[in-house]
Protein backbone atom coordinates (compact mmCIF):
# COMPACT_ATOMS: atom_id res chain seq x y z
CA MET A 1 -18.32 -56.04 -18.99
CA ARG A 2 -20.70 -55.14 -16.15
CA THR A 3 -20.88 -57.76 -13.36
CA PRO A 4 -24.50 -58.89 -13.10
CA THR A 5 -26.25 -58.19 -9.81
CA ARG A 6 -28.62 -60.41 -7.94
CA ARG A 7 -31.52 -58.45 -9.41
CA ASP A 8 -30.43 -59.60 -12.91
CA LEU A 9 -30.68 -63.29 -11.99
CA PRO A 10 -33.70 -65.41 -12.86
CA ALA A 11 -35.83 -66.57 -9.94
CA LEU A 12 -35.34 -70.33 -10.22
CA PRO A 13 -37.68 -72.61 -8.26
CA THR A 14 -36.33 -74.27 -5.16
CA GLU A 15 -37.22 -77.66 -6.62
CA ALA A 16 -37.17 -77.74 -10.40
CA PRO A 17 -39.40 -80.24 -12.26
CA LYS A 18 -37.75 -83.55 -12.77
CA SER A 19 -36.31 -84.10 -16.23
CA PRO A 20 -34.85 -87.26 -17.78
CA VAL A 21 -31.08 -87.17 -17.54
CA ALA A 22 -28.77 -89.82 -18.96
CA PRO A 23 -26.92 -91.98 -16.41
CA GLY A 24 -23.59 -90.53 -15.42
CA PHE A 25 -24.47 -86.94 -16.39
CA ALA A 26 -24.48 -84.42 -13.60
CA SER A 27 -27.62 -82.32 -13.27
CA SER A 28 -27.91 -79.58 -10.74
CA VAL A 29 -30.25 -76.81 -9.60
CA ILE A 30 -28.03 -74.03 -8.36
CA ASP A 31 -28.33 -71.79 -5.34
CA VAL A 32 -28.65 -68.21 -6.54
CA ASP A 33 -27.84 -66.53 -3.21
CA GLY A 34 -24.94 -64.73 -4.82
CA PRO A 35 -24.35 -63.07 -8.20
CA PRO A 36 -22.60 -65.02 -10.92
CA SER A 37 -19.02 -64.09 -11.63
CA THR A 38 -16.69 -64.84 -14.47
CA VAL A 39 -14.12 -67.41 -13.28
CA ASP A 40 -11.01 -68.90 -14.81
CA HIS A 41 -11.66 -72.50 -13.75
CA VAL A 42 -13.89 -74.74 -11.67
CA GLY A 43 -13.27 -78.10 -10.03
CA SER A 44 -10.64 -79.51 -7.70
CA GLY A 45 -7.83 -77.15 -8.69
CA PRO A 46 -6.25 -75.05 -11.40
CA PRO A 47 -5.46 -76.74 -14.72
CA THR A 48 -1.86 -77.56 -15.61
CA TYR A 49 -1.57 -75.17 -18.54
CA ALA A 50 -1.66 -71.38 -18.68
CA PRO A 51 -5.08 -69.80 -19.30
CA GLU A 52 -3.97 -67.84 -22.36
CA PRO A 53 -2.35 -68.87 -25.69
CA THR A 54 1.37 -69.44 -25.48
CA ALA A 55 2.89 -70.71 -28.73
CA LEU A 56 1.67 -70.19 -32.29
CA PRO A 57 1.56 -73.12 -34.74
CA PRO A 58 4.41 -73.21 -37.29
CA ALA A 59 3.69 -71.32 -40.50
CA ASP A 60 4.58 -72.17 -44.11
CA PRO A 61 5.24 -68.93 -46.06
CA ASP A 62 3.93 -70.63 -49.22
CA ASP A 63 0.71 -71.90 -47.58
CA LEU A 64 -0.49 -69.23 -45.19
CA ALA A 65 -4.12 -70.17 -45.94
CA ASP A 66 -3.48 -73.32 -43.88
CA LEU A 67 -3.19 -71.32 -40.66
CA VAL A 68 -6.06 -71.65 -38.18
CA ALA A 69 -7.04 -68.86 -35.79
CA ASP A 70 -6.89 -69.64 -32.07
CA THR A 71 -10.54 -68.64 -31.54
CA VAL A 72 -13.56 -68.15 -33.82
CA LEU A 73 -16.74 -66.49 -32.51
CA ASP A 74 -20.11 -66.00 -34.21
CA GLY A 75 -23.75 -65.31 -33.52
CA ALA A 76 -27.14 -64.55 -35.06
CA HIS A 77 -30.86 -64.16 -34.34
CA TYR A 78 -33.54 -65.76 -36.50
CA GLY A 79 -37.16 -66.53 -35.77
CA ALA A 80 -37.50 -67.48 -32.13
CA SER A 81 -33.83 -68.42 -31.69
CA THR A 82 -30.69 -66.58 -30.71
CA LEU A 83 -27.48 -68.32 -31.68
CA ARG A 84 -24.04 -68.10 -30.10
CA ALA A 85 -21.15 -70.21 -31.50
CA VAL A 86 -17.49 -70.49 -30.65
CA SER A 87 -14.48 -72.67 -31.46
CA LEU A 88 -11.32 -72.22 -29.40
CA ARG A 89 -7.98 -73.97 -29.18
CA GLY A 90 -7.47 -76.20 -26.16
CA ASP A 91 -4.90 -75.52 -23.44
CA SER A 92 -2.72 -78.42 -24.58
CA ALA A 93 -2.58 -77.24 -28.21
CA ARG A 94 -1.93 -73.67 -27.05
CA PHE A 95 1.02 -74.81 -24.98
CA ARG A 96 2.51 -77.05 -27.70
CA GLY A 97 1.97 -74.63 -30.55
CA GLU A 98 -0.37 -77.00 -32.40
CA PRO A 99 -3.23 -75.82 -34.61
CA ARG A 100 -6.84 -76.09 -33.46
CA ARG A 101 -8.18 -79.48 -34.61
CA ASP A 102 -11.79 -78.28 -34.27
CA SER A 103 -13.50 -76.45 -37.10
CA LEU A 104 -16.71 -74.43 -37.03
CA LEU A 105 -19.07 -73.38 -39.83
CA THR A 106 -22.18 -71.17 -39.43
CA ALA A 107 -24.13 -70.52 -42.60
CA ARG A 108 -27.58 -69.23 -43.66
CA PHE A 109 -29.14 -70.54 -46.84
CA GLY A 110 -32.17 -68.79 -48.32
CA THR A 111 -33.99 -65.66 -47.23
CA GLY A 112 -36.85 -64.58 -45.01
CA ASP A 113 -38.90 -67.17 -43.12
CA HIS A 114 -37.80 -69.83 -45.63
CA ALA A 115 -34.13 -69.52 -44.67
CA LEU A 116 -32.29 -72.40 -43.02
CA VAL A 117 -29.36 -71.96 -40.63
CA LEU A 118 -26.67 -74.65 -40.44
CA ILE A 119 -24.15 -74.96 -37.64
CA ALA A 120 -21.48 -77.57 -38.41
CA MET A 121 -18.55 -78.49 -36.21
CA ALA A 122 -15.87 -81.10 -36.78
CA THR A 123 -12.89 -82.53 -34.91
CA GLY A 124 -9.90 -83.97 -36.73
CA ALA A 125 -8.24 -87.21 -35.62
CA ARG A 126 -5.92 -86.84 -32.69
CA ALA A 127 -2.12 -86.89 -33.27
CA THR A 128 -2.35 -86.93 -37.07
CA PRO A 129 -0.86 -84.35 -39.47
CA GLY A 130 -3.48 -82.32 -41.28
CA ALA A 131 -6.19 -82.97 -38.67
CA HIS A 132 -7.27 -79.31 -38.84
CA ARG A 133 -7.56 -79.53 -42.62
CA ALA A 134 -9.72 -82.68 -42.42
CA ALA A 135 -12.06 -80.95 -39.94
CA ALA A 136 -12.35 -77.88 -42.15
CA GLU A 137 -13.03 -80.03 -45.22
CA ALA A 138 -15.75 -81.96 -43.39
CA CYS A 139 -17.54 -78.71 -42.51
CA GLN A 140 -17.19 -77.40 -46.06
CA TRP A 141 -18.55 -80.60 -47.66
CA ILE A 142 -21.60 -80.82 -45.40
CA GLY A 143 -22.17 -77.09 -45.85
CA ARG A 144 -22.28 -77.49 -49.64
CA ALA A 145 -24.52 -80.52 -49.40
CA VAL A 146 -27.02 -78.86 -47.06
CA GLY A 147 -26.91 -75.58 -48.98
CA ARG A 148 -27.81 -77.26 -52.25
CA SER A 149 -30.74 -79.08 -50.58
CA HIS A 150 -31.85 -76.32 -48.21
CA VAL A 151 -35.23 -75.70 -49.89
CA ARG A 152 -36.35 -79.31 -49.44
CA LEU A 153 -34.84 -79.53 -45.96
CA ALA A 154 -36.66 -76.38 -44.82
CA GLU A 155 -39.94 -77.76 -46.18
CA ASP A 156 -39.41 -81.04 -44.34
CA LEU A 157 -38.63 -79.13 -41.12
CA ARG A 158 -41.81 -77.07 -41.30
CA ALA A 159 -43.87 -80.16 -42.06
CA ALA A 160 -42.12 -82.16 -39.30
CA ARG A 161 -41.23 -85.00 -41.71
CA ARG A 162 -38.87 -86.78 -39.35
CA GLY A 163 -38.33 -89.86 -41.49
CA GLU A 164 -37.49 -87.88 -44.62
CA LEU A 165 -35.14 -85.64 -42.69
CA LYS A 166 -33.29 -88.52 -41.07
CA SER A 167 -32.78 -90.49 -44.29
CA GLY A 168 -31.89 -87.41 -46.32
CA LEU A 169 -29.38 -86.04 -43.82
CA HIS A 170 -27.87 -89.51 -43.44
CA ARG A 171 -27.21 -89.58 -47.19
CA LEU A 172 -25.74 -86.07 -47.17
CA THR A 173 -23.46 -86.94 -44.21
CA ASP A 174 -22.25 -90.17 -45.84
CA ARG A 175 -21.59 -88.35 -49.08
CA SER A 176 -19.64 -85.60 -47.33
CA LEU A 177 -17.47 -88.01 -45.33
CA GLY A 178 -16.97 -90.03 -48.51
CA LYS A 179 -15.44 -86.92 -50.06
CA LEU A 180 -13.10 -86.81 -47.10
CA ARG A 181 -12.00 -90.42 -47.67
CA ALA A 182 -11.45 -89.59 -51.35
CA SER A 183 -9.27 -86.64 -50.29
CA ALA A 184 -7.25 -88.97 -48.08
CA ALA A 185 -6.65 -91.30 -51.05
CA GLU A 186 -5.50 -88.36 -53.20
CA GLN A 187 -2.99 -87.43 -50.51
CA GLY A 188 -1.79 -91.02 -50.15
CA VAL A 189 -2.72 -91.30 -46.48
CA ALA A 190 -4.83 -93.85 -44.65
CA PRO A 191 -8.53 -92.93 -44.26
CA GLU A 192 -8.31 -93.16 -40.48
CA GLU A 193 -5.49 -90.58 -40.52
CA TYR A 194 -7.46 -88.02 -42.49
CA THR A 195 -10.94 -88.10 -41.00
CA ALA A 196 -13.12 -86.11 -38.65
CA GLY A 197 -16.13 -86.38 -36.40
CA LEU A 198 -18.94 -84.17 -37.69
CA ARG A 199 -21.84 -82.72 -35.71
CA CYS A 200 -24.50 -80.39 -37.09
CA LEU A 201 -27.59 -78.44 -36.09
CA LEU A 202 -30.34 -77.17 -38.38
CA LEU A 203 -32.42 -74.15 -37.31
CA PRO A 204 -35.35 -72.85 -39.38
CA ALA A 205 -35.76 -69.07 -39.64
CA ASP A 206 -39.54 -69.46 -39.56
CA PRO A 207 -40.66 -68.22 -36.10
CA ASP A 208 -43.64 -70.58 -36.17
CA CYS A 209 -41.41 -73.66 -36.61
CA ARG A 210 -39.95 -74.86 -33.32
CA THR A 211 -38.31 -78.01 -34.71
CA ARG A 212 -34.55 -78.26 -34.12
CA VAL A 213 -32.59 -81.02 -35.85
CA PHE A 214 -29.27 -82.51 -34.82
CA PHE A 215 -27.34 -84.94 -36.97
CA GLY A 216 -23.81 -86.23 -37.44
CA VAL A 217 -21.22 -88.78 -36.47
CA GLY A 218 -18.54 -88.89 -33.80
CA ALA A 219 -18.05 -87.94 -30.18
CA GLY A 220 -19.49 -84.86 -28.52
CA GLY A 221 -22.59 -83.80 -26.74
CA LEU A 222 -26.13 -82.50 -27.20
CA PHE A 223 -27.59 -80.93 -24.05
CA ARG A 224 -30.64 -78.95 -23.10
CA LEU A 225 -31.06 -76.52 -20.22
CA ARG A 226 -34.72 -76.55 -19.24
CA ASP A 227 -36.32 -75.29 -16.05
CA GLY A 228 -32.94 -74.90 -14.37
CA GLU A 229 -31.72 -78.46 -15.10
CA TRP A 230 -29.34 -79.83 -17.67
CA GLN A 231 -30.54 -82.79 -19.75
CA ASP A 232 -28.16 -84.97 -21.75
CA ILE A 233 -30.20 -85.61 -24.95
CA GLU A 234 -27.40 -87.02 -27.09
CA PRO A 235 -28.97 -89.73 -29.26
CA ARG A 236 -27.93 -93.20 -28.12
CA VAL A 237 -26.68 -95.60 -30.75
CA ALA A 238 -28.44 -98.97 -30.65
CA GLU A 239 -26.20 -101.72 -29.43
CA ILE A 240 -25.08 -104.20 -32.08
CA PRO A 241 -26.45 -107.65 -31.19
CA ALA A 242 -23.76 -110.14 -30.22
CA GLY A 243 -23.63 -113.91 -30.40
CA GLU A 244 -24.75 -116.40 -33.01
CA PRO A 245 -27.63 -115.37 -35.32
CA VAL A 246 -30.96 -117.03 -34.55
CA VAL A 247 -33.97 -117.80 -36.72
CA GLY A 248 -35.75 -114.59 -37.64
CA PHE A 249 -33.04 -112.33 -36.20
CA GLY A 250 -29.66 -111.37 -37.58
CA SER A 251 -28.00 -112.64 -40.71
CA PRO A 252 -26.16 -115.85 -41.55
CA PRO A 253 -22.37 -115.64 -41.31
CA HIS A 254 -20.48 -114.63 -44.45
CA GLU A 255 -17.77 -117.24 -43.85
CA THR A 256 -17.17 -120.57 -42.09
CA PRO A 257 -15.18 -120.79 -38.84
CA ASP A 258 -12.22 -121.77 -41.01
CA GLY A 259 -12.43 -118.53 -42.97
CA ASP A 260 -14.02 -119.91 -46.14
CA ARG A 261 -16.45 -117.43 -47.65
CA LEU A 262 -20.06 -118.42 -48.32
CA THR A 263 -22.37 -117.40 -51.12
CA MET A 264 -25.44 -115.39 -50.14
CA ASP A 265 -28.01 -118.18 -50.34
CA LEU A 266 -26.52 -121.60 -50.92
CA GLY A 267 -23.72 -121.79 -48.34
CA ILE A 268 -21.20 -122.92 -51.01
CA THR A 269 -17.63 -122.09 -50.16
CA THR A 270 -15.77 -119.85 -52.62
CA PRO A 271 -12.20 -118.59 -52.54
CA PRO A 272 -11.79 -114.90 -51.77
CA SER A 273 -11.33 -112.76 -54.88
CA PRO A 274 -7.98 -110.96 -55.19
CA TYR A 275 -9.76 -108.23 -57.14
CA GLU A 276 -11.99 -107.08 -54.31
CA PRO A 277 -10.91 -103.84 -52.65
CA ALA A 278 -9.61 -103.91 -49.10
CA PRO A 279 -12.37 -103.45 -46.54
CA GLU A 280 -12.89 -99.90 -45.30
CA PRO A 281 -12.19 -99.11 -41.68
CA PRO A 282 -15.27 -99.23 -39.40
CA ARG A 283 -17.36 -96.09 -39.59
CA GLU A 284 -18.91 -94.13 -36.78
CA PRO A 285 -22.70 -94.64 -36.48
CA PHE A 286 -24.99 -91.87 -37.69
CA ARG A 287 -26.83 -89.93 -34.98
CA PHE A 288 -30.03 -87.98 -35.42
CA ARG A 289 -32.50 -86.19 -33.20
CA ALA A 290 -35.42 -83.91 -34.01
CA SER A 291 -36.80 -82.07 -30.97
CA VAL A 292 -39.38 -79.37 -30.37
CA ALA A 293 -38.06 -76.33 -28.53
CA ARG A 294 -39.91 -74.59 -25.72
CA ARG A 295 -39.73 -70.94 -24.78
CA GLY A 296 -36.90 -70.53 -22.25
CA ASP A 297 -34.89 -73.55 -23.43
CA THR A 298 -31.18 -73.38 -24.12
CA LEU A 299 -29.91 -76.03 -26.55
CA LEU A 300 -26.20 -76.77 -26.54
CA LEU A 301 -24.31 -78.70 -29.23
CA CYS A 302 -20.58 -79.22 -28.65
CA THR A 303 -17.54 -81.32 -29.44
CA GLY A 304 -15.94 -83.65 -26.91
CA GLY A 305 -13.71 -80.85 -25.58
CA LEU A 306 -16.71 -79.32 -23.79
CA ALA A 307 -19.01 -82.35 -23.58
CA ASP A 308 -16.53 -84.35 -21.52
CA PRO A 309 -16.05 -81.81 -18.72
CA LEU A 310 -19.78 -81.14 -18.69
CA ARG A 311 -20.42 -84.78 -18.02
CA GLY A 312 -17.49 -85.11 -15.59
CA GLU A 313 -17.49 -81.94 -13.51
CA PRO A 314 -20.74 -80.95 -11.73
CA GLU A 315 -19.39 -77.47 -10.89
CA LEU A 316 -19.19 -76.63 -14.59
CA CYS A 317 -22.86 -77.59 -15.01
CA GLU A 318 -23.77 -75.41 -12.02
CA TYR A 319 -21.80 -72.48 -13.34
CA LEU A 320 -23.36 -72.58 -16.82
CA THR A 321 -26.82 -73.04 -15.30
CA GLN A 322 -26.32 -69.87 -13.34
CA ARG A 323 -25.04 -67.95 -16.34
CA TRP A 324 -27.49 -69.18 -18.95
CA SER A 325 -30.82 -69.54 -17.12
CA GLY A 326 -33.48 -66.89 -17.45
CA GLY A 327 -33.91 -66.78 -21.22
CA THR A 328 -31.67 -63.76 -21.91
CA PRO A 329 -28.81 -64.78 -24.29
CA PRO A 330 -25.37 -63.51 -23.38
CA GLY A 331 -23.41 -61.26 -25.72
CA LEU A 332 -20.61 -62.72 -27.81
CA ALA A 333 -17.88 -61.72 -25.33
CA ALA A 334 -19.81 -63.13 -22.35
CA PHE A 335 -20.49 -66.38 -24.23
CA LEU A 336 -16.81 -66.75 -25.02
CA ALA A 337 -15.93 -66.20 -21.36
CA ASP A 338 -18.49 -68.80 -20.26
CA THR A 339 -17.40 -71.51 -22.66
CA GLN A 340 -13.69 -71.17 -21.89
CA VAL A 341 -14.05 -71.75 -18.14
CA ARG A 342 -11.49 -74.48 -17.63
CA VAL A 343 -11.51 -77.78 -15.71
CA LYS A 344 -8.40 -79.63 -14.61
CA GLY A 345 -7.78 -82.72 -16.71
CA TYR A 346 -9.66 -81.44 -19.78
CA ALA A 347 -7.42 -79.59 -22.22
CA ASP A 348 -8.85 -80.36 -25.70
CA ASP A 349 -10.24 -77.88 -28.20
CA ARG A 350 -13.74 -76.68 -27.40
CA THR A 351 -16.38 -75.94 -30.01
CA ALA A 352 -19.92 -75.12 -28.98
CA ALA A 353 -23.13 -73.70 -30.37
CA ALA A 354 -25.89 -72.63 -27.98
CA VAL A 355 -29.41 -71.62 -28.99
CA TRP A 356 -31.67 -69.56 -26.69
CA GLU A 357 -35.40 -69.90 -27.37
CA THR A 358 -37.55 -66.80 -26.84
């Protein structure tokens, strides 16, 4: 791959316009006195693990379909957007011979300007058997749900019906994760042991529609590179109010301090029913954001394996700013090299989808 020269670099302003950045997220405008170069790592020192895969996960000769590739790479161009997507095994899993817990799905539903592109990524629960299978199932279920509803979703996107999109995608997400809980029950494992965080991005193929929709549950990041600065635009989940309910706010307690349950309206104590199912484990809150893209933006959706070092290591932000500013999307190989730049202390799987707006 040819090393870019200084002439290839965008002329960034000395002082970029101020953009809202979430507290604790590093935002930098880089100095472009020198050409960018592909590096192995940034930060205080080299990571503990080797930079290349070491051990393969164990294989079952009767279930070879269960194997997961170390790295998956994809890309596309529709409308005004160029997509690059990657999912790669983390340094820790490479060293221990564990399968990649992250899963990636890129899919187009429909044709022409009415097509809808879905990018789904999921991360299985840490230190649980079958985590990679749970992540793959989560992507498959949401893919089927979105695919079957893609005509209506594309119409809502073009019409900017934010409320309909949010409620509809919330239902599809709940339904998909419900399938995952049902799969856990069929396998005889606890729901929290066979689960996954799920993060998705919807891109319309219509070049006149600039709406980009993120939705999902679980940890990760949603970032935007605009005018040479990174913005953390991950939707914040509203804090749950604490303390005793007050008149006009909150709900009455469902039981007395002694544990006796109350009826809905009369406050009459009733014994708990032995026929009621055990309560489900707490669920992750649903996250949603619909944003309007501008020419020159780069939108980045990623799992925690990349979001955490982006928020914790300013040099990684500076490096990716240098590589991705200017509006020209990198090729697949260059995108892979950029996303696998390592940071000491961060060794999880990395899955990322970046969209360049032209």
